[in-house]
Amino acid sequence: MCGDRDKLTVVKPPGLNPYKVVEMWSNFRPLVPLDKKDDVLYREPTVEEWAVVKKEKRMNKEKKVEVKKMKRETMETEDEVVGDDSRKAKKPRTTDSSVPNAV
């Protein structure tokens, strides 16, 4: 067993998620007491971390726009198949006077 210790290697922990680093810096650091501001959790994000977060946010935004566009196109094709008036026409509200309002 003693010989196995020589074969073990130290694994470096992955660190904080870049999103969390940016979030902690921008949202929570102003609220942290002065004596705790030097903590590693509240450090300023590196240029690489800022770049990763910006890139992923931009990609997510583009994906949302694309999904929204696809939904809009799908609705338009459904309107053409079913008829334009089917979505726009609202059903009249019916009130049943025999059912008392629950209070």
Coordinates of C-alpha atoms in Angstrom, one line a residue:
M1 CA 0.0 0.0 0.0
C2 CA 2.8 2.4 0.7
G3 CA 4.0 2.2 -2.9
D4 CA 0.6 3.4 -4.2
R5 CA 1.1 6.8 -2.6
D6 CA 3.9 7.6 -5.0
K7 CA 1.5 7.0 -8.0
L8 CA -1.2 9.3 -6.8
T9 CA -1.4 12.7 -8.4
V10 CA -3.0 15.9 -7.1
V11 CA -6.0 17.0 -9.1
K12 CA -6.6 20.7 -9.3
P13 CA -10.1 21.7 -8.5
P14 CA -12.0 23.2 -11.5
G15 CA -12.8 26.5 -9.7
L16 CA -15.8 28.7 -9.9
N17 CA -18.2 28.8 -12.9
P18 CA -17.5 31.9 -15.0
Y19 CA -21.2 32.9 -14.7
K20 CA -21.0 32.8 -10.9
V21 CA -17.8 34.8 -10.9
V22 CA -19.4 37.5 -13.0
E23 CA -22.6 37.4 -11.0
M24 CA -20.8 37.6 -7.6
W25 CA -18.7 40.6 -8.9
S26 CA -21.5 42.6 -10.5
N27 CA -24.5 41.8 -8.2
F28 CA -23.3 40.9 -4.7
R29 CA -19.9 42.6 -4.2
P30 CA -21.4 46.0 -3.6
L31 CA -23.4 44.5 -0.7
V32 CA -20.5 42.6 0.9
P33 CA -19.0 44.2 4.1
L34 CA -15.6 45.8 3.6
D35 CA -13.7 43.2 5.6
K36 CA -15.0 40.4 3.3
K37 CA -14.5 42.1 -0.1
D38 CA -11.0 40.6 -0.5
D39 CA -12.4 37.1 -0.4
V40 CA -11.8 34.9 -3.5
L41 CA -15.6 34.7 -4.1
Y42 CA -15.8 38.4 -4.8
R43 CA -12.7 38.8 -7.0
E44 CA -13.0 40.7 -10.3
P45 CA -13.6 38.3 -13.3
T46 CA -10.7 37.8 -15.7
V47 CA -10.9 39.0 -19.3
E48 CA -11.4 35.3 -20.4
E49 CA -14.3 34.8 -17.9
W50 CA -16.0 38.0 -19.2
A51 CA -15.6 36.8 -22.8
V52 CA -17.0 33.4 -22.0
V53 CA -20.1 34.8 -20.4
K54 CA -20.7 37.4 -23.1
K55 CA -20.3 34.8 -25.9
E56 CA -22.7 32.4 -24.3
K57 CA -25.2 35.1 -23.5
R58 CA -25.0 36.2 -27.1
M59 CA -25.5 32.6 -28.4
N60 CA -28.5 32.1 -26.1
K61 CA -30.1 35.3 -27.3
E62 CA -29.6 34.3 -30.9
K63 CA -31.1 30.9 -30.2
K64 CA -34.1 32.5 -28.5
V65 CA -34.7 34.8 -31.5
E66 CA -34.4 31.8 -33.9
V67 CA -37.0 29.8 -31.8
K68 CA -39.3 32.8 -31.7
K69 CA -39.0 33.1 -35.5
M70 CA -39.8 29.4 -36.0
K71 CA -42.8 29.7 -33.7
R72 CA -44.1 32.7 -35.7
E73 CA -43.6 30.9 -39.0
T74 CA -45.4 27.8 -37.7
M75 CA -48.3 29.9 -36.5
E76 CA -48.5 31.6 -39.9
T77 CA -48.6 28.3 -41.7
E78 CA -51.3 27.0 -39.4
D79 CA -53.3 30.1 -40.1
E80 CA -53.0 29.5 -43.8
V81 CA -54.1 25.8 -43.4
V82 CA -57.0 26.4 -40.9
G83 CA -58.0 29.9 -42.0
D84 CA -56.9 33.4 -40.8
D85 CA -60.1 34.1 -38.9
S86 CA -60.0 31.0 -36.7
R87 CA -57.3 32.4 -34.3
K88 CA -58.5 35.9 -34.3
A89 CA -62.2 35.1 -33.5
K90 CA -62.8 35.0 -29.8
K91 CA -65.5 32.8 -28.3
P92 CA -68.2 34.8 -26.5
R93 CA -68.1 34.5 -22.8
T94 CA -71.1 32.8 -21.3
T95 CA -72.2 33.4 -17.8
D96 CA -74.2 30.9 -15.9
S97 CA -76.5 32.6 -13.4
S98 CA -77.4 29.4 -11.8
V99 CA -73.9 29.0 -10.4
P100 CA -73.2 31.4 -7.5
N101 CA -69.9 33.1 -7.3
A102 CA -67.5 31.5 -4.8
V103 CA -66.2 33.9 -2.2

